[in-house]
Amino acid sequence: MRGIALKKVRGWIAWCLCLKGYKRSIPWPRSRDEVWFSNVPHARLVEDKGGQNWIALKKDTFVFPGGGTQFIHGADQYLNQISEMVPEIAFGQHTRIALDIGCGVASFGAFLLQRNVTTLSIAPKDVHENQIQFALERGVPAMAAVFSTRRLLYPSQAFDLIHCSRCRIDWTRDDGILLLEVNRMLRAGGYFIWAAQPVYKHDENLQEKWKEMQDLTRRICWEFVKKEGYIAIWRKPLNNSCYLSRDSGAQPPLCDSNDDPDSVWYVSLRPCMTRLPENGYGANVTTWPERLHDPPDRLQSIRMDATFSRKELFKAESKYWNEIIESYVRAFHWKQMDFRNVMDMRAGFGGFAAALHDLEIDCWVMNVVPVSEFNTLPVIYDRGLIGVMHDWYGYLCFKVLLFAFYSW
């Protein structure tokens, strides 16, 4: 189904117009491996990337063999290799939320879903026509997001793992300012995975790029964990001790103590390292699935007006949405509706998304926090959910017809 708008307050349902020729999507999980050609009628990607096992055209469907530029033998094998290299990554337990930069058709994220990892796949540039549309049609979280001059619209310490496979980003340019943005979004103790030619090729210019990357990651206190073939893995520190032990004048500097790392709406990139909270907030989330319902520490540090206990508000929202969604499941037979991509347009603490998970609705939710409201995104990510900040007077970087319904 496509384009249902579900309004919370007045209880009405309205249909949006669909594009001519658009067919009801293949239901999940089949959609992971095939989508209708008529829904994404662009064959150029097959011509460009068919030889890399990304995508193929078969009669009236696109099929996705699961390959990628750096993992032509399949995403599953690639993920197995990562798990063997660093078992502590522990997909689906310690690693619950990932960011895939330069996602292609999102096979990395698609195959992580079966390991209980929700991956937000982003395309800094839509180099290949409608790759975000392919990802969403498959039922995989994806949006356009540009590494440029402003912070991305995600909070600090959002992602347990950030992945870049041939993502066409020069991480060391401009004194590493783009990698500093990755550092801001990466959770304390989280992992950065880089699969690229400089990791394994011996051309002089590529080896120079590898040395620059090693130098930059050392200066921002990332631990070099392992390198195997074309994959290199680093880990972000758990606290500020390494930052504070650097020599005076070391570059890049620490950000000022008054810099708010969760302020992201039209905020310029900072050429500095984001400080970690001294109290360990953000680093000490519980493992999945417990973290979905444990009130996270950052619930206490976000800016909001609260007459009552924040933990009580958190629990009350969860209780409210569980009761509401349970009634929807009974009355509207939601489990038979096969919707997959869901957007909560006013997410609060993410209770709506948590209720869908608890009631075993096989979908994912993009939790949107309006800029006019308190920034609850740190809490949403600490729960093991995904979200983004947005001003509803502007454009949101999704293919909106590819969401099953919207909650307001």
mmCIF file of C-alpha atoms in Angstrom:
data_model
loop_
_atom_site.group_PDB
_atom_site.id
_atom_site.type_symbol
_atom_site.label_atom_id
_atom_site.label_comp_id
_atom_site.label_asym_id
_atom_site.label_seq_id
_atom_site.Cartn_x
_atom_site.Cartn_y
_atom_site.Cartn_z
ATOM 1 C CA MET A 1 0.000 0.000 0.000
ATOM 2 C CA ARG A 2 1.219 3.541 -0.608
ATOM 3 C CA GLY A 3 0.395 7.006 0.618
ATOM 4 C CA ILE A 4 -2.041 6.473 3.487
ATOM 5 C CA ALA A 5 -1.977 9.403 5.916
ATOM 6 C CA LEU A 6 -3.059 8.466 9.421
ATOM 7 C CA LYS A 7 -3.873 11.471 11.595
ATOM 8 C CA LYS A 8 -3.761 10.935 15.347
ATOM 9 C CA VAL A 9 -6.067 13.673 16.560
ATOM 10 C CA ARG A 10 -9.205 13.522 14.436
ATOM 11 C CA GLY A 11 -8.919 9.950 13.279
ATOM 12 C CA TRP A 12 -9.233 10.276 9.519
ATOM 13 C CA ILE A 13 -7.593 8.320 6.748
ATOM 14 C CA ALA A 14 -6.926 9.813 3.317
ATOM 15 C CA TRP A 15 -5.419 8.381 0.169
ATOM 16 C CA CYS A 16 -2.693 10.152 -1.780
ATOM 17 C CA LEU A 17 -2.419 9.924 -5.546
ATOM 18 C CA CYS A 18 0.000 7.302 -6.848
ATOM 19 C CA LEU A 19 2.134 7.596 -9.947
ATOM 20 C CA LYS A 20 0.692 6.206 -13.163
ATOM 21 C CA GLY A 21 1.639 2.556 -13.572
ATOM 22 C CA TYR A 22 2.635 2.154 -9.936
ATOM 23 C CA LYS A 23 1.784 -1.334 -8.664
ATOM 24 C CA ARG A 24 1.259 -2.484 -5.131
ATOM 25 C CA SER A 25 4.728 -3.250 -3.835
ATOM 26 C CA ILE A 26 5.960 -6.780 -3.421
ATOM 27 C CA PRO A 27 5.557 -7.483 0.321
ATOM 28 C CA TRP A 28 8.454 -7.790 2.721
ATOM 29 C CA PRO A 29 10.593 -9.894 2.981
ATOM 30 C CA ARG A 30 10.358 -10.767 -0.742
ATOM 31 C CA SER A 31 10.879 -7.094 -1.568
ATOM 32 C CA ARG A 32 14.407 -7.309 -0.202
ATOM 33 C CA ASP A 33 15.308 -9.371 -3.258
ATOM 34 C CA GLU A 34 12.948 -8.090 -5.976
ATOM 35 C CA VAL A 35 10.827 -5.040 -6.850
ATOM 36 C CA TRP A 36 8.536 -4.188 -9.770
ATOM 37 C CA PHE A 37 10.269 -2.498 -12.700
ATOM 38 C CA SER A 38 7.197 -0.296 -13.241
ATOM 39 C CA ASN A 39 7.600 1.167 -9.741
ATOM 40 C CA VAL A 40 11.200 2.261 -10.386
ATOM 41 C CA PRO A 41 11.420 2.410 -14.199
ATOM 42 C CA HIS A 42 15.115 3.226 -14.474
ATOM 43 C CA ALA A 43 17.422 0.669 -16.087
ATOM 44 C CA ARG A 44 20.615 2.740 -16.117
ATOM 45 C CA LEU A 45 21.815 1.285 -12.827
ATOM 46 C CA VAL A 46 21.656 -2.205 -14.346
ATOM 47 C CA GLU A 47 23.942 -1.051 -17.148
ATOM 48 C CA ASP A 48 26.368 0.669 -14.772
ATOM 49 C CA LYS A 49 26.496 -1.849 -11.933
ATOM 50 C CA GLY A 50 25.142 -5.154 -13.224
ATOM 51 C CA GLY A 51 28.640 -6.630 -13.429
ATOM 52 C CA GLN A 52 29.198 -5.912 -9.739
ATOM 53 C CA ASN A 53 26.239 -8.057 -8.684
ATOM 54 C CA TRP A 54 24.230 -5.059 -7.429
ATOM 55 C CA ILE A 55 21.097 -5.427 -9.523
ATOM 56 C CA ALA A 56 19.669 -7.228 -12.564
ATOM 57 C CA LEU A 57 16.540 -6.897 -14.693
ATOM 58 C CA LYS A 58 14.466 -10.084 -14.907
ATOM 59 C CA LYS A 59 11.268 -9.801 -16.969
ATOM 60 C CA ASP A 60 9.112 -7.242 -15.140
ATOM 61 C CA THR A 61 11.161 -7.057 -11.932
ATOM 62 C CA PHE A 62 14.508 -5.825 -10.718
ATOM 63 C CA VAL A 63 16.310 -8.467 -8.674
ATOM 64 C CA PHE A 64 19.014 -7.793 -6.100
ATOM 65 C CA PRO A 65 21.597 -10.582 -5.767
ATOM 66 C CA GLY A 66 23.023 -8.890 -2.653
ATOM 67 C CA GLY A 67 26.354 -7.790 -4.055
ATOM 68 C CA GLY A 68 28.144 -4.450 -3.999
ATOM 69 C CA THR A 69 31.227 -2.784 -5.412
ATOM 70 C CA GLN A 70 33.388 -4.089 -2.545
ATOM 71 C CA PHE A 71 31.371 -7.253 -1.820
ATOM 72 C CA ILE A 72 30.544 -8.777 -5.185
ATOM 73 C CA HIS A 73 30.205 -12.217 -3.545
ATOM 74 C CA GLY A 74 27.289 -11.011 -1.459
ATOM 75 C CA ALA A 75 26.477 -8.884 1.551
ATOM 76 C CA ASP A 76 25.988 -11.900 3.820
ATOM 77 C CA GLN A 77 29.535 -13.117 3.229
ATOM 78 C CA TYR A 78 30.804 -9.571 3.754
ATOM 79 C CA LEU A 79 28.948 -9.264 7.072
ATOM 80 C CA ASN A 80 30.278 -12.650 8.177
ATOM 81 C CA GLN A 81 33.804 -11.432 7.460
ATOM 82 C CA ILE A 82 33.259 -8.296 9.555
ATOM 83 C CA SER A 83 31.874 -10.392 12.432
ATOM 84 C CA GLU A 84 34.893 -12.688 12.298
ATOM 85 C CA MET A 85 37.307 -9.750 12.193
ATOM 86 C CA VAL A 86 35.777 -8.052 15.258
ATOM 87 C CA PRO A 87 33.379 -10.337 17.170
ATOM 88 C CA GLU A 88 32.766 -7.516 19.683
ATOM 89 C CA ILE A 89 30.698 -5.712 17.044
ATOM 90 C CA ALA A 90 27.986 -8.278 17.899
ATOM 91 C CA PHE A 91 25.335 -7.460 15.306
ATOM 92 C CA GLY A 92 21.866 -7.336 16.842
ATOM 93 C CA GLN A 93 23.115 -6.970 20.420
ATOM 94 C CA HIS A 94 25.805 -4.312 20.912
ATOM 95 C CA THR A 95 25.351 -3.034 17.370
ATOM 96 C CA ARG A 96 21.720 -2.160 16.763
ATOM 97 C CA ILE A 97 21.777 1.074 14.702
ATOM 98 C CA ALA A 98 24.102 1.561 11.726
ATOM 99 C CA LEU A 99 24.675 4.249 9.109
ATOM 100 C CA ASP A 100 25.661 3.216 5.577
ATOM 101 C CA ILE A 101 27.206 6.126 3.662
ATOM 102 C CA GLY A 102 27.000 5.950 -0.127
ATOM 103 C CA CYS A 103 24.576 3.070 0.048
ATOM 104 C CA GLY A 104 24.092 2.009 -3.578
ATOM 105 C CA VAL A 105 20.842 0.007 -3.565
ATOM 106 C CA ALA A 106 21.164 -0.574 0.205
ATOM 107 C CA SER A 107 22.098 -4.271 0.172
ATOM 108 C CA PHE A 108 24.358 -3.748 3.208
ATOM 109 C CA GLY A 109 21.383 -2.479 5.206
ATOM 110 C CA ALA A 110 18.963 -4.983 3.689
ATOM 111 C CA PHE A 111 20.996 -7.970 4.858
ATOM 112 C CA LEU A 112 21.720 -6.456 8.276
ATOM 113 C CA LEU A 113 17.975 -6.408 8.979
ATOM 114 C CA GLN A 114 17.952 -10.191 9.361
ATOM 115 C CA ARG A 115 20.658 -9.718 12.038
ATOM 116 C CA ASN A 116 18.420 -7.362 14.052
ATOM 117 C CA VAL A 117 20.322 -4.259 12.949
ATOM 118 C CA THR A 118 18.447 -1.256 11.576
ATOM 119 C CA THR A 119 20.637 0.542 9.056
ATOM 120 C CA LEU A 120 19.903 4.015 7.765
ATOM 121 C CA SER A 121 21.257 4.024 4.210
ATOM 122 C CA ILE A 122 22.144 7.460 2.867
ATOM 123 C CA ALA A 123 23.309 8.713 -0.501
ATOM 124 C CA PRO A 124 25.462 11.848 -0.276
ATOM 125 C CA LYS A 125 24.782 12.330 -4.002
ATOM 126 C CA ASP A 126 22.297 10.450 -6.171
ATOM 127 C CA VAL A 127 25.123 9.450 -8.507
ATOM 128 C CA HIS A 128 23.099 6.547 -9.862
ATOM 129 C CA GLU A 129 19.549 7.390 -10.804
ATOM 130 C CA ASN A 130 17.043 6.913 -7.981
ATOM 131 C CA GLN A 131 19.135 4.655 -5.750
ATOM 132 C CA ILE A 132 17.214 5.943 -2.709
ATOM 133 C CA GLN A 133 13.952 5.005 -4.431
ATOM 134 C CA PHE A 134 15.312 1.495 -5.046
ATOM 135 C CA ALA A 135 16.201 1.177 -1.355
ATOM 136 C CA LEU A 136 12.804 2.332 -0.097
ATOM 137 C CA GLU A 137 10.957 0.186 -2.626
ATOM 138 C CA ARG A 138 12.889 -2.771 -1.185
ATOM 139 C CA GLY A 139 11.637 -1.855 2.303
ATOM 140 C CA VAL A 140 14.987 -0.624 3.622
ATOM 141 C CA PRO A 141 15.438 2.672 5.536
ATOM 142 C CA ALA A 142 17.084 5.255 3.251
ATOM 143 C CA MET A 143 17.252 8.982 2.582
ATOM 144 C CA ALA A 144 19.351 11.549 0.749
ATOM 145 C CA ALA A 145 21.918 13.257 2.977
ATOM 146 C CA VAL A 146 24.804 15.388 1.768
ATOM 147 C CA PHE A 147 28.212 15.640 3.436
ATOM 148 C CA SER A 148 28.932 19.262 2.623
ATOM 149 C CA THR A 149 29.089 22.305 4.889
ATOM 150 C CA ARG A 150 26.400 21.530 7.482
ATOM 151 C CA ARG A 151 25.864 18.857 10.071
ATOM 152 C CA LEU A 152 23.688 15.931 9.067
ATOM 153 C CA LEU A 153 20.297 15.899 10.773
ATOM 154 C CA TYR A 154 21.126 13.182 13.304
ATOM 155 C CA PRO A 155 22.188 13.656 16.943
ATOM 156 C CA SER A 156 25.556 12.989 18.522
ATOM 157 C CA GLN A 157 26.302 9.360 19.404
ATOM 158 C CA ALA A 158 23.463 8.181 17.182
ATOM 159 C CA PHE A 159 25.027 5.202 15.421
ATOM 160 C CA ASP A 160 26.663 2.122 16.915
ATOM 161 C CA LEU A 161 28.429 1.514 13.601
ATOM 162 C CA ILE A 162 29.137 3.683 10.554
ATOM 163 C CA HIS A 163 30.049 2.053 7.246
ATOM 164 C CA CYS A 164 31.595 3.463 4.080
ATOM 165 C CA SER A 165 32.244 1.150 1.148
ATOM 166 C CA ARG A 166 33.604 3.035 -1.861
ATOM 167 C CA CYS A 167 31.426 5.964 -0.788
ATOM 168 C CA ARG A 168 33.358 8.540 -2.865
ATOM 169 C CA ILE A 169 34.193 10.744 0.125
ATOM 170 C CA ASP A 170 37.695 12.062 0.735
ATOM 171 C CA TRP A 171 37.793 11.774 4.516
ATOM 172 C CA THR A 172 41.114 13.551 4.977
ATOM 173 C CA ARG A 173 40.425 16.711 2.954
ATOM 174 C CA ASP A 174 39.962 20.069 4.716
ATOM 175 C CA ASP A 175 41.767 18.768 7.807
ATOM 176 C CA GLY A 176 39.344 15.856 8.085
ATOM 177 C CA ILE A 177 36.228 17.927 8.737
ATOM 178 C CA LEU A 178 33.914 15.291 7.210
ATOM 179 C CA LEU A 179 35.386 12.525 9.367
ATOM 180 C CA LEU A 180 34.914 14.808 12.370
ATOM 181 C CA GLU A 181 31.210 14.866 11.507
ATOM 182 C CA VAL A 182 31.256 11.046 11.431
ATOM 183 C CA ASN A 183 32.990 11.167 14.818
ATOM 184 C CA ARG A 184 30.182 13.358 16.194
ATOM 185 C CA MET A 185 27.484 10.907 15.076
ATOM 186 C CA LEU A 186 29.347 7.728 16.109
ATOM 187 C CA ARG A 187 28.497 6.394 19.555
ATOM 188 C CA ALA A 188 31.298 6.222 22.125
ATOM 189 C CA GLY A 189 32.863 2.781 21.684
ATOM 190 C CA GLY A 190 31.266 2.468 18.232
ATOM 191 C CA TYR A 191 32.967 1.228 15.063
ATOM 192 C CA PHE A 192 33.821 2.858 11.737
ATOM 193 C CA ILE A 193 34.280 0.472 8.793
ATOM 194 C CA TRP A 194 36.034 1.671 5.650
ATOM 195 C CA ALA A 195 36.143 -0.600 2.592
ATOM 196 C CA ALA A 196 38.058 1.214 -0.128
ATOM 197 C CA GLN A 197 40.984 0.985 -2.514
ATOM 198 C CA PRO A 198 43.517 2.794 -0.259
ATOM 199 C CA VAL A 199 43.106 -0.004 2.303
ATOM 200 C CA TYR A 200 44.526 -2.703 0.052
ATOM 201 C CA LYS A 201 46.002 -1.294 -3.175
ATOM 202 C CA HIS A 202 49.677 -0.413 -3.426
ATOM 203 C CA ASP A 203 49.593 2.437 -5.938
ATOM 204 C CA GLU A 204 51.695 5.303 -4.631
ATOM 205 C CA ASN A 205 48.854 7.822 -4.494
ATOM 206 C CA LEU A 206 46.527 5.336 -2.770
ATOM 207 C CA GLN A 207 49.184 4.409 -0.222
ATOM 208 C CA GLU A 208 49.649 8.101 0.527
ATOM 209 C CA LYS A 209 45.887 8.379 1.099
ATOM 210 C CA TRP A 210 46.033 5.379 3.459
ATOM 211 C CA LYS A 211 48.840 7.027 5.472
ATOM 212 C CA GLU A 212 46.803 10.236 5.704
ATOM 213 C CA MET A 213 43.797 8.255 6.963
ATOM 214 C CA GLN A 214 45.917 6.461 9.561
ATOM 215 C CA ASP A 215 47.353 9.765 10.750
ATOM 216 C CA LEU A 216 43.952 11.468 10.995
ATOM 217 C CA THR A 217 42.281 8.607 12.863
ATOM 218 C CA ARG A 218 45.211 8.471 15.306
ATOM 219 C CA ARG A 219 44.894 12.210 15.988
ATOM 220 C CA ILE A 220 41.160 11.893 16.738
ATOM 221 C CA CYS A 221 41.917 9.011 19.121
ATOM 222 C CA TRP A 222 40.271 6.218 17.168
ATOM 223 C CA GLU A 223 41.748 2.814 17.911
ATOM 224 C CA PHE A 224 42.834 0.943 14.779
ATOM 225 C CA VAL A 225 41.255 -2.449 15.438
ATOM 226 C CA LYS A 226 41.933 -4.561 12.353
ATOM 227 C CA LYS A 227 42.658 -4.568 8.641
ATOM 228 C CA GLU A 228 41.889 -7.536 6.416
ATOM 229 C CA GLY A 229 41.862 -7.448 2.628
ATOM 230 C CA TYR A 230 39.988 -4.314 1.599
ATOM 231 C CA ILE A 231 38.329 -3.738 5.023
ATOM 232 C CA ALA A 232 39.717 -1.512 7.785
ATOM 233 C CA ILE A 233 37.968 -1.070 11.143
ATOM 234 C CA TRP A 234 38.458 1.604 13.809
ATOM 235 C CA ARG A 235 36.828 2.112 17.212
ATOM 236 C CA LYS A 236 35.907 5.417 18.843
ATOM 237 C CA PRO A 237 37.024 5.887 22.479
ATOM 238 C CA LEU A 238 34.576 5.464 25.341
ATOM 239 C CA ASN A 239 35.519 8.710 27.105
ATOM 240 C CA ASN A 240 37.581 11.899 26.834
ATOM 241 C CA SER A 241 40.800 10.592 28.417
ATOM 242 C CA CYS A 242 42.685 10.254 25.105
ATOM 243 C CA TYR A 243 41.454 13.655 23.934
ATOM 244 C CA LEU A 244 42.691 15.339 27.107
ATOM 245 C CA SER A 245 46.067 13.568 27.077
ATOM 246 C CA ARG A 246 47.092 14.948 23.679
ATOM 247 C CA ASP A 247 49.849 17.535 23.415
ATOM 248 C CA SER A 248 48.928 21.184 23.708
ATOM 249 C CA GLY A 249 48.008 22.548 20.285
ATOM 250 C CA ALA A 250 47.225 19.094 18.855
ATOM 251 C CA GLN A 251 44.990 19.140 15.794
ATOM 252 C CA PRO A 252 42.088 18.861 15.410
ATOM 253 C CA PRO A 253 41.180 20.627 18.667
ATOM 254 C CA LEU A 254 38.378 19.721 21.028
ATOM 255 C CA CYS A 255 35.158 21.625 20.469
ATOM 256 C CA ASP A 256 34.331 24.334 22.986
ATOM 257 C CA SER A 257 32.452 23.141 26.029
ATOM 258 C CA ASN A 258 29.477 25.304 25.014
ATOM 259 C CA ASP A 259 29.124 23.560 21.636
ATOM 260 C CA ASP A 260 25.907 21.517 21.560
ATOM 261 C CA PRO A 261 26.644 18.364 19.506
ATOM 262 C CA ASP A 262 22.910 17.652 19.197
ATOM 263 C CA SER A 263 22.140 21.004 17.583
ATOM 264 C CA VAL A 264 21.872 20.092 13.898
ATOM 265 C CA TRP A 265 19.301 22.289 12.174
ATOM 266 C CA TYR A 266 21.246 24.496 9.744
ATOM 267 C CA VAL A 267 24.385 24.217 11.889
ATOM 268 C CA SER A 268 27.722 24.447 10.078
ATOM 269 C CA LEU A 269 30.275 21.662 10.378
ATOM 270 C CA ARG A 270 32.779 22.227 13.171
ATOM 271 C CA PRO A 271 36.530 21.660 12.567
ATOM 272 C CA CYS A 272 36.850 20.135 16.031
ATOM 273 C CA MET A 273 36.265 16.913 17.966
ATOM 274 C CA THR A 274 32.993 16.630 19.843
ATOM 275 C CA ARG A 275 33.501 16.113 23.557
ATOM 276 C CA LEU A 276 31.917 13.073 25.158
ATOM 277 C CA PRO A 277 29.706 13.558 28.241
ATOM 278 C CA GLU A 278 31.731 13.142 31.438
ATOM 279 C CA ASN A 279 28.881 11.150 32.966
ATOM 280 C CA GLY A 280 29.089 8.512 30.230
ATOM 281 C CA TYR A 281 25.671 9.337 28.794
ATOM 282 C CA GLY A 282 25.267 7.764 25.356
ATOM 283 C CA ALA A 283 28.049 5.236 25.870
ATOM 284 C CA ASN A 284 26.285 3.077 28.419
ATOM 285 C CA VAL A 285 23.147 1.983 26.570
ATOM 286 C CA THR A 286 21.979 -1.540 27.264
ATOM 287 C CA THR A 287 22.031 -4.234 24.600
ATOM 288 C CA TRP A 288 19.158 -4.899 22.211
ATOM 289 C CA PRO A 289 16.280 -5.586 22.753
ATOM 290 C CA GLU A 290 16.410 -4.336 26.371
ATOM 291 C CA ARG A 291 17.413 -0.832 25.281
ATOM 292 C CA LEU A 292 14.068 -0.349 23.508
ATOM 293 C CA HIS A 293 12.274 -0.052 26.856
ATOM 294 C CA ASP A 294 14.993 0.970 29.325
ATOM 295 C CA PRO A 295 14.761 4.757 29.843
ATOM 296 C CA PRO A 296 18.171 5.925 28.540
ATOM 297 C CA ASP A 297 20.446 8.227 30.533
ATOM 298 C CA ARG A 298 20.193 10.958 27.912
ATOM 299 C CA LEU A 299 16.516 11.271 28.790
ATOM 300 C CA GLN A 300 17.808 13.370 31.704
ATOM 301 C CA SER A 301 20.061 15.646 29.640
ATOM 302 C CA ILE A 302 17.845 16.672 26.707
ATOM 303 C CA ARG A 303 16.300 20.125 26.898
ATOM 304 C CA MET A 304 12.591 19.976 27.615
ATOM 305 C CA ASP A 305 9.930 21.333 29.953
ATOM 306 C CA ALA A 306 8.872 18.557 32.269
ATOM 307 C CA THR A 307 6.598 19.098 35.254
ATOM 308 C CA PHE A 308 6.578 15.367 35.944
ATOM 309 C CA SER A 309 9.415 12.868 36.139
ATOM 310 C CA ARG A 310 10.928 12.328 32.706
ATOM 311 C CA LYS A 311 10.995 8.584 33.267
ATOM 312 C CA GLU A 312 7.299 8.671 34.064
ATOM 313 C CA LEU A 313 6.612 10.631 30.866
ATOM 314 C CA PHE A 314 8.673 8.086 28.922
ATOM 315 C CA LYS A 315 6.737 5.166 30.393
ATOM 316 C CA ALA A 316 3.394 6.915 29.948
ATOM 317 C CA GLU A 317 4.050 7.518 26.244
ATOM 318 C CA SER A 318 4.981 3.860 25.769
ATOM 319 C CA LYS A 319 1.841 2.696 27.587
ATOM 320 C CA TYR A 320 -0.355 5.060 25.575
ATOM 321 C CA TRP A 321 0.966 3.904 22.206
ATOM 322 C CA ASN A 322 0.890 0.227 23.084
ATOM 323 C CA GLU A 323 -2.804 0.533 23.915
ATOM 324 C CA ILE A 324 -3.559 2.543 20.767
ATOM 325 C CA ILE A 325 -1.624 0.279 18.389
ATOM 326 C CA GLU A 326 -3.110 -2.842 19.963
ATOM 327 C CA SER A 327 -6.581 -1.485 19.191
ATOM 328 C CA TYR A 328 -5.518 -0.645 15.609
ATOM 329 C CA VAL A 329 -4.206 -4.170 15.126
ATOM 330 C CA ARG A 330 -7.543 -5.608 16.243
ATOM 331 C CA ALA A 331 -9.848 -3.145 14.490
ATOM 332 C CA PHE A 332 -7.978 -2.539 11.236
ATOM 333 C CA HIS A 333 -6.140 -5.886 10.912
ATOM 334 C CA TRP A 334 -2.786 -4.161 10.573
ATOM 335 C CA LYS A 335 -0.851 -7.427 10.499
ATOM 336 C CA GLN A 336 -2.608 -8.325 7.257
ATOM 337 C CA MET A 337 -1.945 -4.966 5.586
ATOM 338 C CA ASP A 338 1.703 -5.706 4.673
ATOM 339 C CA PHE A 339 2.877 -2.151 5.173
ATOM 340 C CA ARG A 340 6.613 -1.813 5.543
ATOM 341 C CA ASN A 341 7.847 1.807 5.463
ATOM 342 C CA VAL A 342 6.296 3.966 8.181
ATOM 343 C CA MET A 343 6.875 7.581 9.198
ATOM 344 C CA ASP A 344 5.957 9.111 12.549
ATOM 345 C CA MET A 345 5.772 12.828 11.801
ATOM 346 C CA ARG A 346 5.848 13.892 15.470
ATOM 347 C CA ALA A 347 7.774 11.172 17.222
ATOM 348 C CA GLY A 348 8.256 12.289 20.825
ATOM 349 C CA PHE A 349 10.300 9.587 22.558
ATOM 350 C CA GLY A 350 9.607 7.030 19.812
ATOM 351 C CA GLY A 351 6.771 5.270 21.636
ATOM 352 C CA PHE A 352 4.761 4.764 18.441
ATOM 353 C CA ALA A 353 7.668 2.910 16.780
ATOM 354 C CA ALA A 354 8.362 0.881 19.919
ATOM 355 C CA ALA A 355 4.723 -0.214 20.080
ATOM 356 C CA LEU A 356 4.795 -1.396 16.460
ATOM 357 C CA HIS A 357 7.849 -3.498 17.313
ATOM 358 C CA ASP A 358 6.282 -4.914 20.476
ATOM 359 C CA LEU A 359 3.142 -5.930 18.595
ATOM 360 C CA GLU A 360 5.242 -7.630 15.891
ATOM 361 C CA ILE A 361 4.275 -5.389 12.987
ATOM 362 C CA ASP A 362 7.026 -6.198 10.489
ATOM 363 C CA CYS A 363 7.924 -2.641 9.539
ATOM 364 C CA TRP A 364 10.470 0.070 10.236
ATOM 365 C CA VAL A 365 9.678 3.610 11.356
ATOM 366 C CA MET A 366 11.342 6.902 10.463
ATOM 367 C CA ASN A 367 10.809 9.009 13.586
ATOM 368 C CA VAL A 368 10.657 12.694 12.688
ATOM 369 C CA VAL A 369 11.243 15.302 15.390
ATOM 370 C CA PRO A 370 9.934 18.724 14.271
ATOM 371 C CA VAL A 371 12.365 21.601 14.830
ATOM 372 C CA SER A 372 9.622 23.434 16.722
ATOM 373 C CA GLU A 373 9.622 20.782 19.463
ATOM 374 C CA PHE A 374 12.138 19.543 22.016
ATOM 375 C CA ASN A 375 14.976 17.558 20.481
ATOM 376 C CA THR A 376 14.274 13.994 21.584
ATOM 377 C CA LEU A 377 16.421 12.389 18.870
ATOM 378 C CA PRO A 378 19.172 11.312 21.332
ATOM 379 C CA VAL A 379 16.563 9.300 23.254
ATOM 380 C CA ILE A 380 15.141 7.787 20.061
ATOM 381 C CA TYR A 381 18.566 6.553 18.941
ATOM 382 C CA ASP A 382 19.506 5.319 22.415
ATOM 383 C CA ARG A 383 16.369 3.150 22.271
ATOM 384 C CA GLY A 384 17.640 1.472 19.098
ATOM 385 C CA LEU A 385 15.350 3.388 16.734
ATOM 386 C CA ILE A 386 16.142 5.812 13.907
ATOM 387 C CA GLY A 387 14.983 9.354 13.299
ATOM 388 C CA VAL A 388 15.679 12.738 11.772
ATOM 389 C CA MET A 389 14.981 16.391 12.531
ATOM 390 C CA HIS A 390 12.766 18.320 10.147
ATOM 391 C CA ASP A 391 10.814 21.526 9.633
ATOM 392 C CA TRP A 392 7.493 20.535 8.079
ATOM 393 C CA TYR A 393 7.410 23.779 6.105
ATOM 394 C CA GLY A 394 10.293 22.464 4.003
ATOM 395 C CA TYR A 395 11.310 19.507 1.853
ATOM 396 C CA LEU A 396 12.161 16.164 3.432
ATOM 397 C CA CYS A 397 14.732 14.051 1.609
ATOM 398 C CA PHE A 398 12.615 10.932 1.057
ATOM 399 C CA LYS A 399 10.641 9.508 -1.818
ATOM 400 C CA VAL A 400 7.414 10.145 0.077
ATOM 401 C CA LEU A 401 5.166 7.841 -1.947
ATOM 402 C CA LEU A 402 7.254 4.937 -0.712
ATOM 403 C CA PHE A 403 5.925 5.143 2.836
ATOM 404 C CA ALA A 404 2.973 2.950 3.734
ATOM 405 C CA PHE A 405 1.418 5.445 6.103
ATOM 406 C CA TYR A 406 2.220 8.512 8.129
ATOM 407 C CA SER A 407 1.372 9.031 11.792
ATOM 408 C CA TRP A 408 0.840 12.562 13.054
#
